[in-house]
Structure formats: C-alpha cells, structure tokens
Short mmCIF file of C-alpha atoms in Angstrom, two decimals:
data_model
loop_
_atom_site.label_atom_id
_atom_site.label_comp_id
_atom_site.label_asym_id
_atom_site.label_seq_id
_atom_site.Cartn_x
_atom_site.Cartn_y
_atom_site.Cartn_z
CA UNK A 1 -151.20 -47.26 -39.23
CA UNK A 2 -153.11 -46.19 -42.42
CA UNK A 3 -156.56 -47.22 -42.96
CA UNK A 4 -157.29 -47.64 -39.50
CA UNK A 5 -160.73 -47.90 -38.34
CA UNK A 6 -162.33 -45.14 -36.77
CA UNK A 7 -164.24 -46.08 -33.27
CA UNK A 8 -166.93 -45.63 -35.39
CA UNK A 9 -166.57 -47.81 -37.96
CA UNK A 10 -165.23 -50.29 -35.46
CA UNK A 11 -168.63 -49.78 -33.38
CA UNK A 12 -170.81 -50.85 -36.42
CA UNK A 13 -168.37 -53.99 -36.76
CA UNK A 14 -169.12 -54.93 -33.29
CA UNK A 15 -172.44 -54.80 -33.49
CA UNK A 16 -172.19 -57.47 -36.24
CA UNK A 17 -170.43 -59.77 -33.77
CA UNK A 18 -166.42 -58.89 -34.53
CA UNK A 19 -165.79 -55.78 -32.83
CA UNK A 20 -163.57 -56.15 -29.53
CA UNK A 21 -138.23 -73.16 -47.83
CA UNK A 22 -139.40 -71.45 -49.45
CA UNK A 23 -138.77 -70.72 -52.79
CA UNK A 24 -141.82 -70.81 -54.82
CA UNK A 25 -141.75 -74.84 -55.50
CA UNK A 26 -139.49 -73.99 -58.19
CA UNK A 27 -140.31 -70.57 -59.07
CA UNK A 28 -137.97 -67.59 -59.02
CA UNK A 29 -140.28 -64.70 -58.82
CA UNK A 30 -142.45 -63.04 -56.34
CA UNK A 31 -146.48 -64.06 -55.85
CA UNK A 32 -148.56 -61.75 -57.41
CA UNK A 33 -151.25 -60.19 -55.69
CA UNK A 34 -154.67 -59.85 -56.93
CA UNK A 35 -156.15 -57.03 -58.37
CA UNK A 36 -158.51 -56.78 -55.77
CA UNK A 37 -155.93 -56.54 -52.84
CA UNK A 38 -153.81 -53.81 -54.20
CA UNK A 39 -156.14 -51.24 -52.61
CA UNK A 40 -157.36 -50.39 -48.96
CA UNK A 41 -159.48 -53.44 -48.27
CA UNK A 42 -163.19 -51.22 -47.12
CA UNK A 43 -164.29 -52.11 -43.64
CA UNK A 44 -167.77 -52.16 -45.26
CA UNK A 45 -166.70 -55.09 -47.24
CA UNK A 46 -166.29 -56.68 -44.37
CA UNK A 47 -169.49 -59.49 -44.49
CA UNK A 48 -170.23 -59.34 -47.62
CA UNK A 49 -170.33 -62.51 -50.03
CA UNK A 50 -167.06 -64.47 -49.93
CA UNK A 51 -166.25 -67.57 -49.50
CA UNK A 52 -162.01 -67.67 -47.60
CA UNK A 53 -159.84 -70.14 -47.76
CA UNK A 54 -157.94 -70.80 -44.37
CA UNK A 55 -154.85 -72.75 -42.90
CA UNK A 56 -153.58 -73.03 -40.10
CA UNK A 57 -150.83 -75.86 -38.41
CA UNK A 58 -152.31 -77.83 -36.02
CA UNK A 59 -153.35 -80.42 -33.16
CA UNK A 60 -156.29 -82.14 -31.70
CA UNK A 61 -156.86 -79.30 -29.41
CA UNK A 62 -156.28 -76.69 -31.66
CA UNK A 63 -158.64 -78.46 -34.52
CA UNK A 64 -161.30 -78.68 -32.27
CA UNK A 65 -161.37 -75.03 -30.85
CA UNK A 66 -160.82 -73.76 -34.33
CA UNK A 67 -163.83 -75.53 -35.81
CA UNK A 68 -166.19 -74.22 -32.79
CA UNK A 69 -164.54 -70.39 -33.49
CA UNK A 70 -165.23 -70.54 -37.27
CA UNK A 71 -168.50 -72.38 -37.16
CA UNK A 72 -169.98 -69.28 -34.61
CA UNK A 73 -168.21 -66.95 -37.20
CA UNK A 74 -170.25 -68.36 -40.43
CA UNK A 75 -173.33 -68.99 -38.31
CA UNK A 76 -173.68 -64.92 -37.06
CA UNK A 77 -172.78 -63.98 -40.75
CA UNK A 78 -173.90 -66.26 -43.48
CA UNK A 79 -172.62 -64.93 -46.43
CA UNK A 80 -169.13 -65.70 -45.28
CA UNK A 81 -168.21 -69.51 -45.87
CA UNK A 82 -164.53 -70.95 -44.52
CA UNK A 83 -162.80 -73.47 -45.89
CA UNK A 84 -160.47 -74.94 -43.03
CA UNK A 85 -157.41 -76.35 -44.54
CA UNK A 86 -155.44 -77.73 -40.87
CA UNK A 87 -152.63 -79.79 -41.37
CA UNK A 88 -149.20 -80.97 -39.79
CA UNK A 89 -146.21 -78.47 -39.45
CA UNK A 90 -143.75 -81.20 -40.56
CA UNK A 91 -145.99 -80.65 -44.38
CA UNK A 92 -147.35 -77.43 -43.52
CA UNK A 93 -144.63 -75.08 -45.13
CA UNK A 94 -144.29 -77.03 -48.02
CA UNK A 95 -147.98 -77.12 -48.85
CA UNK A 96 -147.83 -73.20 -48.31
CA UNK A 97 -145.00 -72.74 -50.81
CA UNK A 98 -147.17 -74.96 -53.41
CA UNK A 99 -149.98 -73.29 -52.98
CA UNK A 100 -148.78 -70.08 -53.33
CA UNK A 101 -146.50 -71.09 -56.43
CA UNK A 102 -149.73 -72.09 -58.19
CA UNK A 103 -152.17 -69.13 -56.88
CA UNK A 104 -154.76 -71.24 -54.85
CA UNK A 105 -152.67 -69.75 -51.42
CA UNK A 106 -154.91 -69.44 -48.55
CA UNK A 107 -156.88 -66.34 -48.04
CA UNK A 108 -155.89 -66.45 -44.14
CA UNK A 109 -152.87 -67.86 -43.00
CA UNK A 110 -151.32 -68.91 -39.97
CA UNK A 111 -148.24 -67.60 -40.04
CA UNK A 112 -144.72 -68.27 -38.01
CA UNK A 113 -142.22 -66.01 -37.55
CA UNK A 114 -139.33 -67.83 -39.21
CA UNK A 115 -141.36 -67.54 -42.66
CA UNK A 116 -142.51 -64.05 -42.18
CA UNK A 117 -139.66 -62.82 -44.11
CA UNK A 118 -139.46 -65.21 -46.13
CA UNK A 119 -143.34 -64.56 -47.79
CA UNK A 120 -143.38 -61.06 -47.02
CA UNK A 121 -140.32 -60.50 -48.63
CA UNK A 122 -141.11 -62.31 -52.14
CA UNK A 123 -144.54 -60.42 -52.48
CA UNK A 124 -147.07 -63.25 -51.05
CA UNK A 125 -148.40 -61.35 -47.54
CA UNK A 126 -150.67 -58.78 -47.97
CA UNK A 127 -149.66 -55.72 -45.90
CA UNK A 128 -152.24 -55.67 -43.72
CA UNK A 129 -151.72 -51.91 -42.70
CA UNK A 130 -154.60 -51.50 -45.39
CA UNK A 131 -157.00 -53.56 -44.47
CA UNK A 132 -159.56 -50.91 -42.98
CA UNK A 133 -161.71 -54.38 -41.50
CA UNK A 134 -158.81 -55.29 -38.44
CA UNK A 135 -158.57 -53.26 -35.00
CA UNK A 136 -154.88 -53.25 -34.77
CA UNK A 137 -155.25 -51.67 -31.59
CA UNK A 138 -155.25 -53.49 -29.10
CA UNK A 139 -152.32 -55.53 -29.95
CA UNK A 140 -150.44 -52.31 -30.85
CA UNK A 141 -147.34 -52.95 -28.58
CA UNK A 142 -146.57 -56.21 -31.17
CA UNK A 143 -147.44 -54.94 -34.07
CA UNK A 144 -143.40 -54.32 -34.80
CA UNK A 145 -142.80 -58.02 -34.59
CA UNK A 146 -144.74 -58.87 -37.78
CA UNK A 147 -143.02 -55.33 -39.48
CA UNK A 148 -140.85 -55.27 -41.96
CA UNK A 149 -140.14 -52.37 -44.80
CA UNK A 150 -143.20 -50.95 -43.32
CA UNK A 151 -145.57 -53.26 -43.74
CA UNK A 152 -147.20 -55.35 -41.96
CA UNK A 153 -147.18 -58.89 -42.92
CA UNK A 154 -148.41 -60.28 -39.51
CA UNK A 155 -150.28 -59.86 -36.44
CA UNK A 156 -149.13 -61.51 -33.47
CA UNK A 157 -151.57 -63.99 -31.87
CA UNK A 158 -150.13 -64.27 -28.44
CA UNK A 159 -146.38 -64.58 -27.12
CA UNK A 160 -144.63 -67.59 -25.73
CA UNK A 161 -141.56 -68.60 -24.37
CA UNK A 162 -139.35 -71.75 -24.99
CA UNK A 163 -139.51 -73.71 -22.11
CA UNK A 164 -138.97 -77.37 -20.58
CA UNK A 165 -142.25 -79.73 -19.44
CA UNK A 166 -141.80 -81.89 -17.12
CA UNK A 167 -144.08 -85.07 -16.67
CA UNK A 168 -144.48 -85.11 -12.66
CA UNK A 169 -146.18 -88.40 -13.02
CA UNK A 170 -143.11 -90.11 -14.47
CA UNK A 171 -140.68 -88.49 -11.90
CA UNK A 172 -142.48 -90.22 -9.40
CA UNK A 173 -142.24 -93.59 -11.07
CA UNK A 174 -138.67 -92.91 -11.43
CA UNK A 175 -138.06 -91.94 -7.71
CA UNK A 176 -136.40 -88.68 -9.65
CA UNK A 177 -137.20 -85.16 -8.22
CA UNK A 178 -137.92 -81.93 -10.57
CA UNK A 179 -134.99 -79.79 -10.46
CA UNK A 180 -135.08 -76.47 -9.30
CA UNK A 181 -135.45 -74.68 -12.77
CA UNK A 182 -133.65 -71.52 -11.25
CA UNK A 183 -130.35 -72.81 -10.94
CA UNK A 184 -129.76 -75.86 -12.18
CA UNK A 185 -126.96 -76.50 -15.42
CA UNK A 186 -126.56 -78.30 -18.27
CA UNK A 187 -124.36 -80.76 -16.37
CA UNK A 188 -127.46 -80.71 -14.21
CA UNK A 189 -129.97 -81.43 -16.86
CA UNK A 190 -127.54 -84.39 -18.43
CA UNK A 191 -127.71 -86.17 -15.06
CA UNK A 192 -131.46 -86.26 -14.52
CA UNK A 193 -132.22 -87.38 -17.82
CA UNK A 194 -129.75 -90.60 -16.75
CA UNK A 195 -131.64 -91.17 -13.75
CA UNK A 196 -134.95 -90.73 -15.35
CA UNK A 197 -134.28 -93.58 -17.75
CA UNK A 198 -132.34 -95.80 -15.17
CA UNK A 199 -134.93 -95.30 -12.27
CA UNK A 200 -137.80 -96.18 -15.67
CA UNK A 201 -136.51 -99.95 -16.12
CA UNK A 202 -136.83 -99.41 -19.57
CA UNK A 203 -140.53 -97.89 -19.70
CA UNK A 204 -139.89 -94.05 -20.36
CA UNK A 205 -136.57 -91.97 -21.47
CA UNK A 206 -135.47 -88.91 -20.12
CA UNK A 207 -135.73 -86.39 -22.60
CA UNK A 208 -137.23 -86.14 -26.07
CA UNK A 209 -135.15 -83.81 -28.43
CA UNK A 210 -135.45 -80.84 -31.05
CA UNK A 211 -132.47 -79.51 -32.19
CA UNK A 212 -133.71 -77.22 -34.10
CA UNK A 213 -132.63 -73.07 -34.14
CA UNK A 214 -134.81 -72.33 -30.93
CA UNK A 215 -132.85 -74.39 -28.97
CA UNK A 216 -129.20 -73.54 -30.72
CA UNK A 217 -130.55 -70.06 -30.14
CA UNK A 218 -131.02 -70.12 -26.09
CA UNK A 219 -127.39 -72.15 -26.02
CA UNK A 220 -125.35 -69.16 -28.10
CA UNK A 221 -126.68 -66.50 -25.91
CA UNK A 222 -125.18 -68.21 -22.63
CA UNK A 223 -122.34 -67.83 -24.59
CA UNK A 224 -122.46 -64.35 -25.86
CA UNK A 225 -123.62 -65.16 -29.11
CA UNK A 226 -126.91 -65.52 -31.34
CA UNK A 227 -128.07 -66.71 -34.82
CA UNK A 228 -128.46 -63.63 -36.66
CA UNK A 229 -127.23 -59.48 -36.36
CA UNK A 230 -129.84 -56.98 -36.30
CA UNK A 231 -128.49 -56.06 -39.54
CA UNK A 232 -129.06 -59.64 -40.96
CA UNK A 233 -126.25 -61.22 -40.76
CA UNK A 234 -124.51 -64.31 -39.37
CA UNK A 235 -124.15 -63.77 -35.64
CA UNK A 236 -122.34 -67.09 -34.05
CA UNK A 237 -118.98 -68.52 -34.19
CA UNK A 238 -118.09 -72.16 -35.38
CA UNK A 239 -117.05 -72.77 -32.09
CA UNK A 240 -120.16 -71.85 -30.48
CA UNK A 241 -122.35 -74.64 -32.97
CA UNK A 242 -119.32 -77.01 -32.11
CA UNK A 243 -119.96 -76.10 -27.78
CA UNK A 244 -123.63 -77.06 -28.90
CA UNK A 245 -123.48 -80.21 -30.68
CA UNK A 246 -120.80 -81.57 -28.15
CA UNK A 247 -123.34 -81.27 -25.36
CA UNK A 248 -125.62 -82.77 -27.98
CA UNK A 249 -123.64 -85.73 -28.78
CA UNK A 250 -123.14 -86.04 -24.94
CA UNK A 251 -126.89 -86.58 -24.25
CA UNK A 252 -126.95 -89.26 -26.70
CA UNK A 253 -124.18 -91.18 -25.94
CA UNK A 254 -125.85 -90.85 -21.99
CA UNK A 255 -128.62 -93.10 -22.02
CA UNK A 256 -130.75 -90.27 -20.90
CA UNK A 257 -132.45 -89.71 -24.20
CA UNK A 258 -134.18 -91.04 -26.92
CA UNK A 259 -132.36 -92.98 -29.71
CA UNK A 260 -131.03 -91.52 -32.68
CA UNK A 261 -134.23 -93.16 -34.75
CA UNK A 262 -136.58 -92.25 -32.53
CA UNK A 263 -135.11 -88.83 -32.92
CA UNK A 264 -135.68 -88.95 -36.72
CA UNK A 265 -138.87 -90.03 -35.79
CA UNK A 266 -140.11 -87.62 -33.16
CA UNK A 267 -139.57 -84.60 -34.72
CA UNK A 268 -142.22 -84.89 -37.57
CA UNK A 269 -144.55 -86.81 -35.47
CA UNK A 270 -147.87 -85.25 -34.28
CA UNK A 271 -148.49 -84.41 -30.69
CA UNK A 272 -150.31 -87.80 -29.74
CA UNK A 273 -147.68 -89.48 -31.29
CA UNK A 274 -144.00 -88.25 -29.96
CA UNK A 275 -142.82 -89.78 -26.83
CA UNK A 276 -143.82 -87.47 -24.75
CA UNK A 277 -147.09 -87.33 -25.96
CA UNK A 278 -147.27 -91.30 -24.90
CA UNK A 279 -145.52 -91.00 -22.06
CA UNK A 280 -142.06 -92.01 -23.07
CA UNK A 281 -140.18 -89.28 -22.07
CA UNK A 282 -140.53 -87.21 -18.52
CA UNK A 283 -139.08 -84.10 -20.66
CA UNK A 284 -140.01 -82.13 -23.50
CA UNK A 285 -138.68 -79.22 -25.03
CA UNK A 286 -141.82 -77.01 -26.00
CA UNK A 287 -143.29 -73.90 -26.39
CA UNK A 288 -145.06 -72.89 -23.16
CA UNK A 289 -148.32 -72.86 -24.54
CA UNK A 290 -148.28 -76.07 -26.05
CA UNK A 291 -148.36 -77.71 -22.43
CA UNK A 292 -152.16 -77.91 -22.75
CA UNK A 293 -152.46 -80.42 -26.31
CA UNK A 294 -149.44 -82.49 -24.38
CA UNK A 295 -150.91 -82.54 -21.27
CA UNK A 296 -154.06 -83.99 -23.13
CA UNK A 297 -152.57 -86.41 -24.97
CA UNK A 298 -150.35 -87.71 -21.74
CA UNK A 299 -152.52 -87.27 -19.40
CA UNK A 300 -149.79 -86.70 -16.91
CA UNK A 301 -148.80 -83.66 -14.49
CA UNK A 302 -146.88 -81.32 -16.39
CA UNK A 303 -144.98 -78.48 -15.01
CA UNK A 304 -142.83 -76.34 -16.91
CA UNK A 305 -139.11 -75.40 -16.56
CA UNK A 306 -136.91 -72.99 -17.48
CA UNK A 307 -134.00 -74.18 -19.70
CA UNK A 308 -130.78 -75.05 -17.81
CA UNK A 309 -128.26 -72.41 -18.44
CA UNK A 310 -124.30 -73.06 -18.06
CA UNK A 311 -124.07 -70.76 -15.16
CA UNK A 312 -126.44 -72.11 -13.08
CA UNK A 313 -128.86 -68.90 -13.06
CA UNK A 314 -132.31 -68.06 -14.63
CA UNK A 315 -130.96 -64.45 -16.03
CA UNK A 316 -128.46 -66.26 -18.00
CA UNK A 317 -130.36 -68.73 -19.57
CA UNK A 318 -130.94 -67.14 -23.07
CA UNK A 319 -134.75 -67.00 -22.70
CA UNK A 320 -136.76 -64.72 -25.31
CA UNK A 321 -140.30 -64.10 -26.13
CA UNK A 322 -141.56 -64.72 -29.34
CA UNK A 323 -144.97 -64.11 -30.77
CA UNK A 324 -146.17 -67.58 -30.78
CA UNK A 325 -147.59 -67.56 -34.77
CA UNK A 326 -149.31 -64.31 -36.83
CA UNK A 327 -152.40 -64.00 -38.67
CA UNK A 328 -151.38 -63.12 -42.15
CA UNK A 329 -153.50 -62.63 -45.29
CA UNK A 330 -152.47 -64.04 -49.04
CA UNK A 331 -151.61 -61.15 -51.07
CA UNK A 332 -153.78 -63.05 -53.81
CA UNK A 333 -156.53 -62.58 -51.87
CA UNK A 334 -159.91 -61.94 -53.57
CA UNK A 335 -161.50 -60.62 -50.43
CA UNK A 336 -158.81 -58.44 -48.28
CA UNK A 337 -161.93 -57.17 -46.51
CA UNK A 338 -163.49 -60.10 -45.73
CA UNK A 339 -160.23 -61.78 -44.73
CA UNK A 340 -159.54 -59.38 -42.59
CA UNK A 341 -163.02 -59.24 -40.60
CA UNK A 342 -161.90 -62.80 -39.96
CA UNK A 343 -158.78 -62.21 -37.98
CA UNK A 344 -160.55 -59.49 -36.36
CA UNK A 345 -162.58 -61.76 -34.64
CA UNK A 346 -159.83 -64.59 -33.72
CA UNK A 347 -157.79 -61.46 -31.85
CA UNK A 348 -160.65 -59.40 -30.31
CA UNK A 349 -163.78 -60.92 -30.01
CA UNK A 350 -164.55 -61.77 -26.35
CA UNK A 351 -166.16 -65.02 -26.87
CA UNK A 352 -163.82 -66.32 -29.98
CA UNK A 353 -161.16 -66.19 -27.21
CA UNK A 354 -162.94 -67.67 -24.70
CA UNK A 355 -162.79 -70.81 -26.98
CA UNK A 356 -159.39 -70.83 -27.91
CA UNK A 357 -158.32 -69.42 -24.78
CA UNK A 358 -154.30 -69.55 -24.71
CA UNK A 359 -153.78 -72.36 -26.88
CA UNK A 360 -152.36 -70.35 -29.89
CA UNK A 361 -150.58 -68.19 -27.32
CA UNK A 362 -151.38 -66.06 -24.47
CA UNK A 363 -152.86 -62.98 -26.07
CA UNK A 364 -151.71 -59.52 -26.25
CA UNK A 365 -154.54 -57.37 -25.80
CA UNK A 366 -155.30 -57.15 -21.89
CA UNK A 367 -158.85 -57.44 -22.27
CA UNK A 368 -158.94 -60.49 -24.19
CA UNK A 369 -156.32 -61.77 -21.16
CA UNK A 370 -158.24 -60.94 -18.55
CA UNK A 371 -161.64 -61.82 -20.30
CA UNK A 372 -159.90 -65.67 -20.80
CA UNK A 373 -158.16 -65.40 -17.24
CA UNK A 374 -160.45 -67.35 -15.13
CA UNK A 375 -161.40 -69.96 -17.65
CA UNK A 376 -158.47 -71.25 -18.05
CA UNK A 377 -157.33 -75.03 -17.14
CA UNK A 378 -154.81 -75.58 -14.84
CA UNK A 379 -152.31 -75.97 -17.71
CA UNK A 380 -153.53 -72.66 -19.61
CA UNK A 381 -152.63 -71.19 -16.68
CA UNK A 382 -149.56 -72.87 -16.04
CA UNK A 383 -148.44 -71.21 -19.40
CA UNK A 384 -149.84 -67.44 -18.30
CA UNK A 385 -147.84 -67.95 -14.76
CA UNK A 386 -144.94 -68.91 -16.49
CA UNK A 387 -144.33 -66.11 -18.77
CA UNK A 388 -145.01 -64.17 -15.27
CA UNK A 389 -142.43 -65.58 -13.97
CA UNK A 390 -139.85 -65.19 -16.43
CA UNK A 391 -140.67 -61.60 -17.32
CA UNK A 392 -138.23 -60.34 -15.14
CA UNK A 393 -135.44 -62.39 -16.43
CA UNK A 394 -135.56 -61.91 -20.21
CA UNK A 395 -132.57 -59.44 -21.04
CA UNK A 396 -132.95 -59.43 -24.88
CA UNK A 397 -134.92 -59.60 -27.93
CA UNK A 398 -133.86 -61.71 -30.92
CA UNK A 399 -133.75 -60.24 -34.32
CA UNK A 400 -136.37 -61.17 -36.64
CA UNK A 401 -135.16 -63.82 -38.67
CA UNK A 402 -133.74 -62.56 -42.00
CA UNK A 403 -135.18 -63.37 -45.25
CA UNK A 404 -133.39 -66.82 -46.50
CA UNK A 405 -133.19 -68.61 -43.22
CA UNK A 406 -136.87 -70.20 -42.82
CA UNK A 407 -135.14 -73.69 -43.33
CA UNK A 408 -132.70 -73.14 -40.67
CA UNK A 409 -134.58 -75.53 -37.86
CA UNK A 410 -134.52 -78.13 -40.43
CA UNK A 411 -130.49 -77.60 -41.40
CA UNK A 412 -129.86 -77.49 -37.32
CA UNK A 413 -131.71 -80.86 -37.18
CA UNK A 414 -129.86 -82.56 -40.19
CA UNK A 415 -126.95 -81.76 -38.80
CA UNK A 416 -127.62 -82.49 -35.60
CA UNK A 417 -128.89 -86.44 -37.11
CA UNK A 418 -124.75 -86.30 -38.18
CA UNK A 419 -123.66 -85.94 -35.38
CA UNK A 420 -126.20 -88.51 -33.31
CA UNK A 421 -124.98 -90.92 -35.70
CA UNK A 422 -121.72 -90.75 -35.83
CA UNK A 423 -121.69 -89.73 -39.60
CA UNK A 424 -119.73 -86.40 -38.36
CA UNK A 425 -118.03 -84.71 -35.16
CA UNK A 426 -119.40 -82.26 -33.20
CA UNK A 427 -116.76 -79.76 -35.17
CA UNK A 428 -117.45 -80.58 -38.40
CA UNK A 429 -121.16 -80.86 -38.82
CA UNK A 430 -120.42 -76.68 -36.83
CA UNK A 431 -118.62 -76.04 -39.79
CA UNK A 432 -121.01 -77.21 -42.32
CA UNK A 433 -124.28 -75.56 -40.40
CA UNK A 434 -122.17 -72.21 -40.40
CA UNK A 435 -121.38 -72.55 -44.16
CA UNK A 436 -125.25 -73.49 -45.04
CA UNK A 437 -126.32 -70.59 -42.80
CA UNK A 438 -124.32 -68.22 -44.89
CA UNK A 439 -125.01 -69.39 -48.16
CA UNK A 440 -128.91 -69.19 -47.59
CA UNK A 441 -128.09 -65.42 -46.38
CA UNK A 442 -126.69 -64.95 -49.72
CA UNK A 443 -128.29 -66.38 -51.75
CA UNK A 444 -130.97 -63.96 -50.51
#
C-alpha cells in the first residue's frame, strides 16, 4: 500500500488520540476531484484546521453512538470541526448522487458495497491508498473488498452476514416454537410464518419482507447460481428469478406475511417504524448486526437464524459475508489528510470502538474485537456468536458488484411489488428483472 505510515509516524498519531443510482443527478461525466486530493494526503496534515463534512445512513442507535464518537474526536483536537449529515437509506443514495453532482459531496462517507463501484468507478472516491493519515493495517485481510483497479475506494468497517431474527417474545404468544435454523426448508419457513399469524389472532404477522438482491442472492446459490460473474457479468437464469418469485408469491398468498401495502410500506420505513420494529412481525430478514437497533426498538427477545435453504442443511444455504458498509473519502475533498485522521479513529481507536461497539459491524482488526468483546450487550454478542457459528459453513464469496448495478435491490423490489399484486406472474416479472439487469450492465 503506498503512503503507508511508518510505526513512527503512526506513534506520533497516537499520541494525539487516533493511533490504534447513480448517475450524477443528470450528469454524464465523472466528479472531479480537488486539487488538493490529487496528491498523497501528509499524515502531518492530519489535525490541522479543517472543518469535514460527514454522512453516514442511519438509526437511533447508530445516531447516538456516532454523535458521542465525533464529539470526543473534536473535543481532543479542536481545530477539526464535523458536520454530521445522518439520514435514512431509503434517501440516502440519492442525496449522495446530488451532492456529488453539485460538488458539496461529503468529505467522509459511509459507504455500501453495492455503490462502491458505482462512485469509484465515475471518479468520486478518493483512493485512499494515499492518504499517509489511515493505518490500513490492521484491517489488512479486507482491504481487497473495497479494491478495485488498484485503488482503494473503501475500508471495511466490520463484516456481517444476512440472517433471520426471530422475536422469541411473539413465538410464545403464538404457542409457535423457533425452528431449528440448521435444517429447516423453505417449505419449513412458509409454514411457521402461517402459524405465527394464525396462533397471533390478528395482533402480529409472520414475516416482514425485503426482496431485494441480498435475499435473491442467498436463493440462486441453493440453486447453483448467483447475480453476477467474477468477470462482471450476468450470472442467473430466468428460471432461477422465476423459482424465486414463485416462492415469493407463495408467502403472500399464505397469510403468513405482511400485505402487499404494508410491503410498499416497510421497506422505506425507519427501524422504529417497520413491523418488526413494533412488534408486528415475529421475523425479520436483517443483517446480523442490526439485531441490536431492532431489539431496541421491540423490546423483544431476538435470536437470529440462519436462512432456510431448499435442502434442509446450513452448508447449502447460500450464506456470504459481506463487509457491512466502508469508510470512503470524497475525491473533492479539501482535506484528504484530515479526512483520513477521521476514519482512523472510527477503525482503530480503542475507545471510539468501545462506543460503537458492533453496531456498524463486527470489526476486523482483532484488537479492536477483543478490546469491544466483553462490553458487548447480549444482542452485540448475539451478532459476534453468530458469525462464529456460521464460519464454518460459508463455501463462497460473492463478486463485488459490478459497476451499473447499485439500483438492483430497488429493481428486485419493484418487481417483486408485480408480482405481490398480481400486476405480473412469477415468470414474467423474471424476465423483465433479467432484461433490466442486463441493460444496466451495458449501459455501463
């Protein structure tokens, strides 16, 4: 990695308290870095006068731990000031796109992996491979996921794992028991949502519902197939979208699940506001770490599950790690330096971590993990045990998706809304999501 610090340099810096879709809203060309982050960004530069602009998608738990992190940041070095700029994910990307259309894009940037292509690609990440003020090391092993062309657009946070929560509390009330998350199937999974609901007279659903590329993802895998190539490309059959969105259109027609509007509804609502969030659904598809801000707004026991698979076994399930969001820096940046002093601290300062603990992820650097280890809640470490537990199991690693495709959750979902509503058959809206895929692939 060029530019790296020196133990040196990175010495000093700890002393100091930091040590351990987008198309441009309309515009066809690439953002255009600032004059200022064209060069190695100095890890002397590091505190020196700036003032960053920061965003990051969010929830109540997330908000507050942030705000505690950054205010400790600006307090032990005053001539930094941080503009938090939080918001929803359902606006976030769009807002990003704007922003960086009309130059005002954040200096530091929360950063998902679907987009990472997407804004490295056209010119708006800064590779961070310069920026002298960052410790890369000990998150080395993860430093490929935010790669591309050689540069590196993102630093993993943590890793997750797609997963299934379970609210205990609302089994009981339905006289339903939690399935054995090894073994059981799809069939499986369709017939406890039923009961759920049944056994809820009306008070709770069974499942709330995504649809979006994670979960299409998991499903072609059971069936030998996946979204993209490592070359790129398409990597799923029509057939294997039209297996999905049977099984979809299935669950609906069930009772087990939520309606089709409260579909529409729950997918852009915040955390305290979907129906699992207010206990109206005993299952949620989720990230693992995002147990925690659920659990809080529920207030139930949560547990979390493996995804069914069609075989009836945990190593056929489809189950991947992904780095649960990046730290990325605007390529407009004024202050590469300064930006980067700031991520520093969010992945390797002992007591930043020991306020955000695993809610962004479980980290990647073992002694941030096993600094955070014994402070977490029972749900943080519901979310470390489970990626224990399913380390073993994982058999593959999906591509990172290719430039073009960051709307691809959203197409899933709208076609998904077809089908729920009768507007088009399982086949069909297959057909359509495979022809969208392809066009966004070349159009790129």
């Amino acid at each position: 990695m060029s530019q790296q610090l020196s133990r040196r340099q990175f010495g000093a810096l700890a002393l100091t308290g930091i040590g351990t879709t987008f198309l441009l809203a309309g515009c066809g060309t690439s953002a255009t870095p600032s004059a200022g982050s064209t060069s190695t960004a100095a890890a002397g530069d590091a505190f020196k006068k700036a003032t960053l602009n920061f965003s990051w998608w969010t929830n109540p738990v997330r908000s507050a731990n942030t705000n505690k992190m950054v205010q400790a940041y600006t307090k032990a070095h005053r001539p930094i000031t941080v503009n938090q700029q939080p918001g929803q994910w359902a606006t976030y990307w769009t807002k990003l796109s704007t922003q960086v259309a009309g130059q005002t894009e954040p200096d530091v940037i929360q950063m998902d992996q679907a987009y990472i292509a997407e804004y490295g690609g056209r010119g708006a990440l800064l590779d961070m491979s310069t920026v002298a003020s960052i410790d890369t090391t000990p998150v080395k092993s993860s430093l490929a996921d935010g790669t591309l062309g050689g540069k590196l657009y993102g630093i993993p946070i943590g890793e997750t794992a797609y997963s299934i929560c379970a609210n205990k509390t609302l089994f009981e009330k339905a006289g339903v028991d939690v399935p054995d998350d090894k073994t059981w199937t799809w069939d499986d999974y369709l017939s406890i949502c039923k009961k759920l609901a049944s056994g809820s007279n009306g008070a709770f659903t069974g499942t709330n519902w995504y649809g979006g590329d994670q979960d299409l993802q998991i499903w072609l895998h059971q069936r030998g197939e996946q979204l993209y190539t490592d070359k790129g490309k398409i990597g799923f059959t029509t057939g294997g979208v039209t297996s999905w969105l049977t099984m979809v259109q299935k669950l609906f027609a069930s009772g087990g699940s939520l309606t089709p509007d409260q579909y529409t509804n729950d997918i852009v609502a915040s955390t305290q506001q979907t129906l699992f969030g207010t206990n109206k659904a005993a299952l949620a598809w989720l990230w693992n770490t995002q147990i925690t801000s659920y659990q809080a707004a529920n207030k139930g026991d949560c547990v979390l599950l493996r995804p069914p698979s069609s075989a009836g076994s945990a190593t056929k399930n489809g189950l991947y790690f992904k780095p649960s969001m990046y730290w990325s820096i605007g390529s407009q940046t004024k202050y590469p330096a300064q930006a980067g002093a700031l991520i520093n601290y969010f992945l390797n300062d002992i007591s930043a971590n020991k306020i955000q603990l695993s809610e962004r992820g479980v980290p990647v650097g073992a002694a941030v993990v096993a600094a955070i280890k014994p402070l977490l809640s029972k749900y943080d470490q519901n979310a470390v045990d489970y990626l224990e537990n399913i380390k073993s199991e994982i058999k593959w690693v999906p591509p990172v998706p290719p430039k073009g495709t960051s709307t691809v959750a959203s197409v899933s979902q709208r076609h998904t809304e077809d089908v729920i509503f009768r507007r088009a058959t399982p086949a069909a809206a297959a057909a359509a999501f495979k022809t969208e895929v392809e066009s966004l692939l070349a159009s790129n």
